[in-house]
Short mmCIF file of C-alpha atoms and ligand atoms in Angstrom, two decimals:
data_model
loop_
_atom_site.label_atom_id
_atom_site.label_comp_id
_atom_site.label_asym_id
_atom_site.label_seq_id
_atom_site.Cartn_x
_atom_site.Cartn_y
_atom_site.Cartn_z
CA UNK X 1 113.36 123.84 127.24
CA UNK X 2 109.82 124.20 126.16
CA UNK X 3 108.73 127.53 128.31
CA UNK X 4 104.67 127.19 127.23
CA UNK X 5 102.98 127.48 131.00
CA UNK X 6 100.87 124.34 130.46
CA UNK X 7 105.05 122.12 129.46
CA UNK X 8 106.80 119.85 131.59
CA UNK X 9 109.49 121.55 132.84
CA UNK X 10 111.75 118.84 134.49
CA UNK X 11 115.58 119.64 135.23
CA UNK X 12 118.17 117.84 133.75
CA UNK X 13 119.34 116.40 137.21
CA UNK X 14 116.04 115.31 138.22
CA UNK X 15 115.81 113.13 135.25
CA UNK X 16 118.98 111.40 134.87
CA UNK X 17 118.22 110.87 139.37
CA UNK X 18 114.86 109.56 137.85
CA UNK X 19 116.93 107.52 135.58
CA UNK X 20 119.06 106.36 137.58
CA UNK X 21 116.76 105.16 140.59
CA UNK X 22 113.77 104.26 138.17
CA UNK X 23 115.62 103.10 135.63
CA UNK X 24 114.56 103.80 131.58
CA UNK X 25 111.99 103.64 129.67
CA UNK X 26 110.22 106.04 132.02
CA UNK X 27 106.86 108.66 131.26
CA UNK X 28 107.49 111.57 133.87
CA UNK X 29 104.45 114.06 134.09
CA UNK X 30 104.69 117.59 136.06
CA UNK X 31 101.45 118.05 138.15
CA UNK X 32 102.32 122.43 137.57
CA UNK X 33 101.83 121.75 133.76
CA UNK X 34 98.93 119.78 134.31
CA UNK X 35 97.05 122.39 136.25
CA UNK X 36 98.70 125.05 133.52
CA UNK X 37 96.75 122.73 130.88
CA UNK X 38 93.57 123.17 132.60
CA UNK X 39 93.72 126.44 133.24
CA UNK X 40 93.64 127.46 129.52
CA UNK X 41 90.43 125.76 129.12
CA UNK X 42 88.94 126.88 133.00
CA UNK X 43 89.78 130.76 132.51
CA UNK X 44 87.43 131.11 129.40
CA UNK X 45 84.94 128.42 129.49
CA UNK X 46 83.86 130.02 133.45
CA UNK X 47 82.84 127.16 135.03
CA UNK X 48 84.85 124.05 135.38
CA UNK X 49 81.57 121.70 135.60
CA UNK X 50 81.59 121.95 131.83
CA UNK X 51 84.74 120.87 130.83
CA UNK X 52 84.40 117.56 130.91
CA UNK X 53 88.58 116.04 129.88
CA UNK X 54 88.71 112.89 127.78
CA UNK X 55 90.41 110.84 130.06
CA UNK X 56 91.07 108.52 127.14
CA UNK X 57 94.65 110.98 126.68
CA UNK X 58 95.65 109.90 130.10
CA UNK X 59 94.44 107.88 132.50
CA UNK X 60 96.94 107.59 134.95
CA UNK X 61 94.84 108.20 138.65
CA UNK X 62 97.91 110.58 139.76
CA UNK X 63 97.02 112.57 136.82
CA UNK X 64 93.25 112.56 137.01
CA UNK X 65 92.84 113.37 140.62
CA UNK X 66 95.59 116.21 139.76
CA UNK X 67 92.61 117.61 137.10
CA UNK X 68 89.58 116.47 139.38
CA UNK X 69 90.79 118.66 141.89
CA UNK X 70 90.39 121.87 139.55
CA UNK X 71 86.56 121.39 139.67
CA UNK X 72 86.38 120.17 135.99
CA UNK X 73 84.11 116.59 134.94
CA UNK X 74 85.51 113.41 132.83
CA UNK X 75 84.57 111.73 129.88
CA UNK X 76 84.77 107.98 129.68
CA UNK X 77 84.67 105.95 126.91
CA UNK X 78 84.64 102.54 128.43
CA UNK X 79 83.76 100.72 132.17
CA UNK X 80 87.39 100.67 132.63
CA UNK X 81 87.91 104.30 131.76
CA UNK X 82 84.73 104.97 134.52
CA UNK X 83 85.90 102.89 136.76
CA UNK X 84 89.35 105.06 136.37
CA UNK X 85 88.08 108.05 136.77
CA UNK X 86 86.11 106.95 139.92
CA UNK X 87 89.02 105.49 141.97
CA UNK X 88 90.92 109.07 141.13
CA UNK X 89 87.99 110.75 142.94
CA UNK X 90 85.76 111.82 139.94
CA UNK X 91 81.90 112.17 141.53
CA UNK X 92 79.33 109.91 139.44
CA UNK X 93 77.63 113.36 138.85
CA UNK X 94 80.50 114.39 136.89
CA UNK X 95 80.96 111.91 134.59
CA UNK X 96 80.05 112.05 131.00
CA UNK X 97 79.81 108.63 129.25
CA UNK X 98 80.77 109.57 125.79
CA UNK X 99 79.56 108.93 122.60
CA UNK X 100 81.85 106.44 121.28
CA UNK X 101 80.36 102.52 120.60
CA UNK X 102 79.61 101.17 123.57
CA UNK X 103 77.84 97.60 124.20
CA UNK X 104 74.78 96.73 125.77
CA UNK X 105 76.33 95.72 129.39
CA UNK X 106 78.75 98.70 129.19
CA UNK X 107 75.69 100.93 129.06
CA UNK X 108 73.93 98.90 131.88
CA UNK X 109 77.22 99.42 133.69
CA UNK X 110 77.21 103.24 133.24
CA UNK X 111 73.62 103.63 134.18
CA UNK X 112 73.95 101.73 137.39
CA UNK X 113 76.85 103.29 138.33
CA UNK X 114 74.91 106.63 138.42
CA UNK X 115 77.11 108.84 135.60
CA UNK X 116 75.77 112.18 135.00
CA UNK X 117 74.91 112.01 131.31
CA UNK X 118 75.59 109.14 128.97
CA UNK X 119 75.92 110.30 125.00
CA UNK X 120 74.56 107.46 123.13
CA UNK X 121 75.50 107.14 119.07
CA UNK X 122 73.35 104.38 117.79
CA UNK X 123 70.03 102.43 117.54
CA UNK X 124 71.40 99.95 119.40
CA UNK X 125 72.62 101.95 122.52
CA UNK X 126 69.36 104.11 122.13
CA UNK X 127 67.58 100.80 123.08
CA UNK X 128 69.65 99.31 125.49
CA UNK X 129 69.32 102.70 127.33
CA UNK X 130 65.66 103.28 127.78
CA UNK X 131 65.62 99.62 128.51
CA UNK X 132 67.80 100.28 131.48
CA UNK X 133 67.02 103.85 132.19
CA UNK X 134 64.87 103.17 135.28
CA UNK X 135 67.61 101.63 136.96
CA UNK X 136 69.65 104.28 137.47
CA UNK X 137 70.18 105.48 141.23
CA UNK X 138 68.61 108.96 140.52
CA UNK X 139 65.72 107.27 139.01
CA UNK X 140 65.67 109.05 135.93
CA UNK X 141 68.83 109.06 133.11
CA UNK X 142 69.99 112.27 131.62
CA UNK X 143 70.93 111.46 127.83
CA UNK X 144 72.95 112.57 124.82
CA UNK X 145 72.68 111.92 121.13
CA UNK X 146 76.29 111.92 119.03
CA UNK X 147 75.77 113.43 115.54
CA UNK X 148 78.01 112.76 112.71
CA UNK X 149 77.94 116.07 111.23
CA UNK X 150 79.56 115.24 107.82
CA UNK X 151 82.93 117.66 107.86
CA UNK X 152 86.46 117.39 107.03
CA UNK X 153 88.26 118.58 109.67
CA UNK X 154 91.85 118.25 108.58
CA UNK X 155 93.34 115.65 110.88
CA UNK X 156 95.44 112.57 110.42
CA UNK X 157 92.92 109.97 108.56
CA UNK X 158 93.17 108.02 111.33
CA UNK X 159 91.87 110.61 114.07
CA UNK X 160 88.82 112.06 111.89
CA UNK X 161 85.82 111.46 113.33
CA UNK X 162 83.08 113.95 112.25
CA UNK X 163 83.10 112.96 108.29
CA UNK X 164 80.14 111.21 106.66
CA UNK X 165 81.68 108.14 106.33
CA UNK X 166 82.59 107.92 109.71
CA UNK X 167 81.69 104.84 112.10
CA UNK X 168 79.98 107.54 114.82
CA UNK X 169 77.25 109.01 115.83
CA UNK X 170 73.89 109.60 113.80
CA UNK X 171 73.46 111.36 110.48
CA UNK X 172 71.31 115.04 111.41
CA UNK X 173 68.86 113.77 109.46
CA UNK X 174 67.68 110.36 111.67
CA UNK X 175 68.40 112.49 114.83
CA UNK X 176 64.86 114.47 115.54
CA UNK X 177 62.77 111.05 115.52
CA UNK X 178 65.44 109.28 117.73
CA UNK X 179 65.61 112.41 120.30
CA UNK X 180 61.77 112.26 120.08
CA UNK X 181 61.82 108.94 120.80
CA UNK X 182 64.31 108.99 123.94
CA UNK X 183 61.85 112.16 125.06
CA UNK X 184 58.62 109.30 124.99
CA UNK X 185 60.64 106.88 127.01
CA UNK X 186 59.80 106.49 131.06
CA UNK X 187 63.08 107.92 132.82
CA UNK X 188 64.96 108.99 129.97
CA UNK X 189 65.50 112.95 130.15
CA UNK X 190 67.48 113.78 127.04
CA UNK X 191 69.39 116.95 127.33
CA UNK X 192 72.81 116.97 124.88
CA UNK X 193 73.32 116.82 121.32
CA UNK X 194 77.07 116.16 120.98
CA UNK X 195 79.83 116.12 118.25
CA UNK X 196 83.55 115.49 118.14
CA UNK X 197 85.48 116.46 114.75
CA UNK X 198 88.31 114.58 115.69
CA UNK X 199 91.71 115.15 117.02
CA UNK X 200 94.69 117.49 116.46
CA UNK X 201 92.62 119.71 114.81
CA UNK X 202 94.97 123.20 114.00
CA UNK X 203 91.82 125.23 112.65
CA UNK X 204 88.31 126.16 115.00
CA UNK X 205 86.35 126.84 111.90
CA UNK X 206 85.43 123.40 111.14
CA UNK X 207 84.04 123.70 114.75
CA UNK X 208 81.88 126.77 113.86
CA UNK X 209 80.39 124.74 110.60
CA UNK X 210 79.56 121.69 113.16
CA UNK X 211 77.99 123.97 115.88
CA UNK X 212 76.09 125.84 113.08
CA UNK X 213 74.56 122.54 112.36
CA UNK X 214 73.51 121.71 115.64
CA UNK X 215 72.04 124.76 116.38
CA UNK X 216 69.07 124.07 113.11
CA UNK X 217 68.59 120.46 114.84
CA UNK X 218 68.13 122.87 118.18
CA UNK X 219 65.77 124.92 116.57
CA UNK X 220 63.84 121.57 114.55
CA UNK X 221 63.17 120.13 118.12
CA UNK X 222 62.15 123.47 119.82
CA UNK X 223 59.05 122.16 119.73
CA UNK X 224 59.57 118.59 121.38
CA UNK X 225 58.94 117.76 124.79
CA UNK X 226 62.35 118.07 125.62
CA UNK X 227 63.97 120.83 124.81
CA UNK X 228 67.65 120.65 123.97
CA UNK X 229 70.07 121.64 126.89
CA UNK X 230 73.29 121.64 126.03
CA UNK X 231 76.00 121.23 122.86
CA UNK X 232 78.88 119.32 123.39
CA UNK X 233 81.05 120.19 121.40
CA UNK X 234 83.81 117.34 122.17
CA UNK X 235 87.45 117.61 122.20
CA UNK X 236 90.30 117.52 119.24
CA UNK X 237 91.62 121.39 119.29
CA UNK X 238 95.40 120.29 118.48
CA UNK X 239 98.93 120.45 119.68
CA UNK X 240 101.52 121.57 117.32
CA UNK X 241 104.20 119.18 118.22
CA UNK X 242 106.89 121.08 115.86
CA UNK X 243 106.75 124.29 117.78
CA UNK X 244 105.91 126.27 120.86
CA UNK X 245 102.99 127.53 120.07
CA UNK X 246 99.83 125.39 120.24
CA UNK X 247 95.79 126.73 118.72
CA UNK X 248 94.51 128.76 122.03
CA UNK X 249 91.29 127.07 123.74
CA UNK X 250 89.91 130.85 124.10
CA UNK X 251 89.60 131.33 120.66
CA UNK X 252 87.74 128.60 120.47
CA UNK X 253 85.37 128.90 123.37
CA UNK X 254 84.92 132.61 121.96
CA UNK X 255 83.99 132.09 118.65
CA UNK X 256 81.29 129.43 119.81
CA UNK X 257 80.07 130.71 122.38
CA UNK X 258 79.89 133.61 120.18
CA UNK X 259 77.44 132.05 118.12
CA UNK X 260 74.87 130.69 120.58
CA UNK X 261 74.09 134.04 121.95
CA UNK X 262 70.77 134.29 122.65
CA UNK X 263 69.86 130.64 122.32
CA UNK X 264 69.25 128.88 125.43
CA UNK X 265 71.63 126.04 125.62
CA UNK X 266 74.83 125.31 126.47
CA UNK X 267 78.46 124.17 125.77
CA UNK X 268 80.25 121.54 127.20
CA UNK X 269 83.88 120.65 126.12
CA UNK X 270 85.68 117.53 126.01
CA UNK X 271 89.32 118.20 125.59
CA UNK X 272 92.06 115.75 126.22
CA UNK X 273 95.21 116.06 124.20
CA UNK X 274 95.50 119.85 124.51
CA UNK X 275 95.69 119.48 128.17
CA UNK X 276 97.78 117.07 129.04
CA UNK X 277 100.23 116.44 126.01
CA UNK X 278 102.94 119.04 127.19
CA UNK X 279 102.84 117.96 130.54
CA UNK X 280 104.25 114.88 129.92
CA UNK X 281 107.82 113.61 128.77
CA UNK X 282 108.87 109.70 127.89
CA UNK X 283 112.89 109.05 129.12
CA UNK X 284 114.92 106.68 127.53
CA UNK X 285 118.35 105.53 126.69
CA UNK X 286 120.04 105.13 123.94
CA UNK X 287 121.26 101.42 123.90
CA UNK X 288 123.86 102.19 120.44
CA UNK X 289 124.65 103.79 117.25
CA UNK X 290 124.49 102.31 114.12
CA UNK X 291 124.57 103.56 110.55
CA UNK X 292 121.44 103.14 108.19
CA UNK X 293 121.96 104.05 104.40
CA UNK X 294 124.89 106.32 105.47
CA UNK X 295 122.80 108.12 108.13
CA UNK X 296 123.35 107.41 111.80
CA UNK X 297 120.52 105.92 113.87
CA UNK X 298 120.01 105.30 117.75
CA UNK X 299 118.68 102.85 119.14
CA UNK X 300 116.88 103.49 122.72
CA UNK X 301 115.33 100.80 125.15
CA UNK X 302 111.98 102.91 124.30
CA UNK X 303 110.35 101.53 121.05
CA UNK X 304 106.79 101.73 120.07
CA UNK X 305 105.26 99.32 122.49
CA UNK X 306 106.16 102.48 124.74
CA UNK X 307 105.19 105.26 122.61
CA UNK X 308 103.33 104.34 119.62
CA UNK X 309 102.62 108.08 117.97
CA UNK X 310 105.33 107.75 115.21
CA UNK X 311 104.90 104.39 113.86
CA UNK X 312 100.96 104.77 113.60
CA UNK X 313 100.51 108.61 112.97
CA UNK X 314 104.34 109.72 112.08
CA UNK X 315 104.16 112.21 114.71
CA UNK X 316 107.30 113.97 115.43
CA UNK X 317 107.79 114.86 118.37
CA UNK X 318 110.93 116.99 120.23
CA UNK X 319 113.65 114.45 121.07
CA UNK X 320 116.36 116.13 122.84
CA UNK X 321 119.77 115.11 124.89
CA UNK X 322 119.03 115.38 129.11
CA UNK X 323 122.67 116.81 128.98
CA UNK X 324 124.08 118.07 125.58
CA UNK X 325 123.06 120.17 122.84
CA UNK X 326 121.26 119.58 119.32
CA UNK X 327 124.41 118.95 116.39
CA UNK X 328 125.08 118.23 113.09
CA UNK X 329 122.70 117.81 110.00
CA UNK X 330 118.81 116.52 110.77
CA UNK X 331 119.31 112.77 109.70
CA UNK X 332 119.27 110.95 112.52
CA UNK X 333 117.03 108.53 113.35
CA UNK X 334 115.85 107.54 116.65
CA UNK X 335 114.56 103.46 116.58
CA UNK X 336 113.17 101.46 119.32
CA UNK X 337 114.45 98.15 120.23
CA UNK X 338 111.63 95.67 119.37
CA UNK X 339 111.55 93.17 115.98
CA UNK X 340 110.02 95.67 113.80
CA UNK X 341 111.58 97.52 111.14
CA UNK X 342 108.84 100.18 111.67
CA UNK X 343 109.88 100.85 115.45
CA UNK X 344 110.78 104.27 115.18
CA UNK X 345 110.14 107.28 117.95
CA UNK X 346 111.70 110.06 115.49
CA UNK X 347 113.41 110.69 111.89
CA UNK X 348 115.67 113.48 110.98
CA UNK X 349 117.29 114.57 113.95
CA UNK X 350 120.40 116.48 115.36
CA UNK X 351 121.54 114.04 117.80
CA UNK X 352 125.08 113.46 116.53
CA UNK X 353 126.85 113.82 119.72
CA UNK X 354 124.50 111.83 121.12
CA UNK X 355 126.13 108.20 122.78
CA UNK X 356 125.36 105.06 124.05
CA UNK X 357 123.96 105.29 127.59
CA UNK X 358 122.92 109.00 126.82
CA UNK X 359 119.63 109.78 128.06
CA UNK X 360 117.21 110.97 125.97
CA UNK X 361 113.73 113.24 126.47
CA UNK X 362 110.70 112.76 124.25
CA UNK X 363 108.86 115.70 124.46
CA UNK X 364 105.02 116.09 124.50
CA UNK X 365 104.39 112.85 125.10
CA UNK X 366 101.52 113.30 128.21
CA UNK X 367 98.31 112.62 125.87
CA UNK X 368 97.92 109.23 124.19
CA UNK X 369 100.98 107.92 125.20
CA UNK X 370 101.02 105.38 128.15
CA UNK X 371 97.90 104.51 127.38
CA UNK X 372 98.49 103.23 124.26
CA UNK X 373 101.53 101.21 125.12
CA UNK X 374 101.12 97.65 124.66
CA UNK X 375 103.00 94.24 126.01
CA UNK X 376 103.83 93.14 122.71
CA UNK X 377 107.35 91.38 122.46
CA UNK X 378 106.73 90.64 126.30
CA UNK X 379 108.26 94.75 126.76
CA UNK X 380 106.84 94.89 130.47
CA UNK X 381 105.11 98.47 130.47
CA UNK X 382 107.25 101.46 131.29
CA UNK X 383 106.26 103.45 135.05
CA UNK X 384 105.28 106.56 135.14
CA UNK X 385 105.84 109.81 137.38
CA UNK X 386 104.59 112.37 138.89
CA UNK X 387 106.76 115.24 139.47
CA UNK X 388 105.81 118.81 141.50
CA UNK X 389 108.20 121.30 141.91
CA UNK X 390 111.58 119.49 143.42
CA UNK X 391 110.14 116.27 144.43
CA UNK X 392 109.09 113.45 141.94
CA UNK X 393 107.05 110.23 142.77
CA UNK X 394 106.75 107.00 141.72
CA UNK X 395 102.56 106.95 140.13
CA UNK X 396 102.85 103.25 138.57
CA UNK X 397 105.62 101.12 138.82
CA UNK X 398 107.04 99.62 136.02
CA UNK X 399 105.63 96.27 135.23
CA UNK X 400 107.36 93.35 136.52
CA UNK X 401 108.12 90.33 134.20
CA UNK X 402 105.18 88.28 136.37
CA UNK X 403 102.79 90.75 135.49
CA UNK X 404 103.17 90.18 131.68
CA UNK X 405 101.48 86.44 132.50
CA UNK X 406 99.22 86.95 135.11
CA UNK X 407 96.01 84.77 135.61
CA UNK X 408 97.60 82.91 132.14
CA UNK X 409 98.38 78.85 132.82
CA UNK X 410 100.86 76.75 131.52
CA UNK X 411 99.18 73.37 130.38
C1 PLP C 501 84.14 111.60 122.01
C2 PLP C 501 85.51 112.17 122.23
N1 PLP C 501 85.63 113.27 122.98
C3 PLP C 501 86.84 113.84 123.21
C4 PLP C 501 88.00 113.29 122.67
C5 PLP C 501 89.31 113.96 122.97
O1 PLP C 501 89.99 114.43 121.87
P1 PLP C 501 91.35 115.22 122.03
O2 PLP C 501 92.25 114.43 122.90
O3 PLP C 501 91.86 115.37 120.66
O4 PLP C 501 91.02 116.55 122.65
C6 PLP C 501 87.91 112.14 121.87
C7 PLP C 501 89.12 111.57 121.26
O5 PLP C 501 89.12 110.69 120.45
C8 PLP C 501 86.63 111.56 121.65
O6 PLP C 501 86.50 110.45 120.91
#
């Protein structure tokens, strides 16, 4: 058992009950671990208001309101992800619309629905905002510019964000006349420049490079009308998934904040994974055995409409026996059940004495898990839980095979 504060730590018996009544594929969350996950970014960033998680990692309500509760803010990336974090109890105030592409309605959306600051990361959104910026219930729209600060940050291709080449945010060099120009505009008070590397970062120095960049565009507009605020620093500090020991938020919030002594602004941070990833497990069982190229392989009834880390990152996560111990030599492979060839959840593990109708854990699974699963084959989604201390709860039912065609017509 993983025996990091911020892990689920679910017994044995709970999950094969869980199993049992829920049936399998199942995502199980413990509400202790989420608070745990918090925590390590609440105790050295001080105040709560500027932590602002990425609710894109999970956006089950059960597990927001479990967060909101700690004090912290949200960052959506969508109406659906506001509208989310809203119905778990999130105040408008405390919302950070994020700097990923938005359109022009989704930005009309945000400003009418009153969200405290809304990063914007193009022309286009730059315009759609000042044209809507007097609309907002407060009167006046607090705004964010996303820079693309041009470094390397060492994660999976996939999950870099901050490179030149990247599809976000404005190059620091276009960024003083656009934060000049939001400045000019009636009800447009722009406060944040903002940045996010990308995710599962393992080093903070790439962090360090970025901030040291934003602090010269700080000092270029010290002179502007509006002065910036605040640095957002966005989210991405990783989880190592093949051990117990993950990069430590403090270090990070202590080497930046470090480095803005003296300066008048800010930090705000917008982590996701590295809170919620250990608090979450995915259950499933292991439909049968067969042999691939002399190794064994299981296949479970969770496949990568369920969890889709390995077959689009190769992410390996912990998969362990609910009863039983690790055996043998690390070939085994653990499949899903759909029509691809490429539905794997692990390779190379010690699961020999594993059989059918065993149950399964796959650890680590709380960020970008659910909320990546998908319908495809028809797989109705899996439900997930909510477990605190000896009593679990049903958070979203599994979906029922009516659900998969919903509002679709036969003709
Ligand atoms: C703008 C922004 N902020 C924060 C995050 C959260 O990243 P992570 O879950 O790696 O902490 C993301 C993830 O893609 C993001 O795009």
């Amino acid at each position: 058992m993983n025996t990091l504060p911020h892990a689920a730590r679910i017994p044995p018996d709970m999950l094969s009950e869980i199993a049992d009544r829920v049936g399998t594929p199942a995502y199980v969350y413990d509400a202790r671990a989420l608070e745990a996950g918090i925590g390590r970014w609440i105790g050295p960033v001080g105040d709560p208001a500027r932590i602002s998680f990425a609710a894109k990692a999970n956006t089950n309500l059960a597990v927001l309101s479990v967060l909101e509760r700690a004090g912290i803010g949200i960052e959506v990336a969508t109406p659906g992800e506001l509208g989310r974090a809203r119905a778990a109890g999130f105040p408008a105030d405390r919302i950070v619309f994020g700097g990923v592409p938005k359109s022009r309605e989704a930005i009309r959306e945000g400003i009418h629905g009153g969200v405290g600051l809304i990063v914007l990361q193009s022309g286009h959104e730059v315009a759609a905002a000042i044209e809507h910026a007097c609309e907002s219930p407060g009167g006046e729209l607090a705004a964010g510019l996303r820079v693309r600060p041009g470094i390397r940050a060492g994660a999976h291709p996939s999950l870099e964000t901050g490179r030149a080449d990247a599809k976000f945010g404005l190059a620091p060099e276009e960024v003083p006349a656009v934060w000049r120009q939001l400045a000019a505009a009636e009800c447009v008070v722009p406060r944040t420049l903002a940045f996010h590397l990308g995710s599962g970062l393992e080093q903070i120095d790439p962090y360090e490079q970025a901030l040291d960049l934003m602090l010269s565009l700080v000092h270029s507009l010290s002179d502007a009308d509006a002065p910036v605020l605040e640095l957002d620093v966005g989210g991405g500090l990783g989880v190592d998934y093949a051990s117990e020991s993950d990069p430590d938020p403090a270090a990070l919030v202590r080497l930046l904040e470090s480095r803005i002594t003296g300066i008048p602004v800010k930090l705000r941070f917008e982590p996701g994974r590295s809170v919620v990833a250990r608090a979450g497990v995915l259950l499933t069982r292991v439909l049968y055995r067969r042999e691939r190229n002399g190794s064994p392989a299981l296949v479970c009834d969770a496949g990568y409409t369920d969890f889709a880390r390995n077959a689009l990152y190769g992410a390996e996560h912990a998969i362990v026996p609910v009863h039983g111990e690790l055996s043998g030599d690390p070939n085994v492979e653990v499949l899903g059940p759909t029509c691809e060839s490429g539905d794997r959840l692990g390779t190379g593990r010690r699961l020999h004495g594993v059989r059918p109708g065993d149950l399964l854990v796959l650890r680590d699974a709380g960020a970008y898990g659910f909320v990546m699963a998908s319908n495809y084959n028809s797989r109705p989604r899996p439900p997930e839980l909510l477990v605190r201390g000896d009593a679990w709860r049903v958070v979203r039912p599994r979906e029922s095979l009516e659900d998969l065609w919903r509002g679709e017509v036969a003709s």
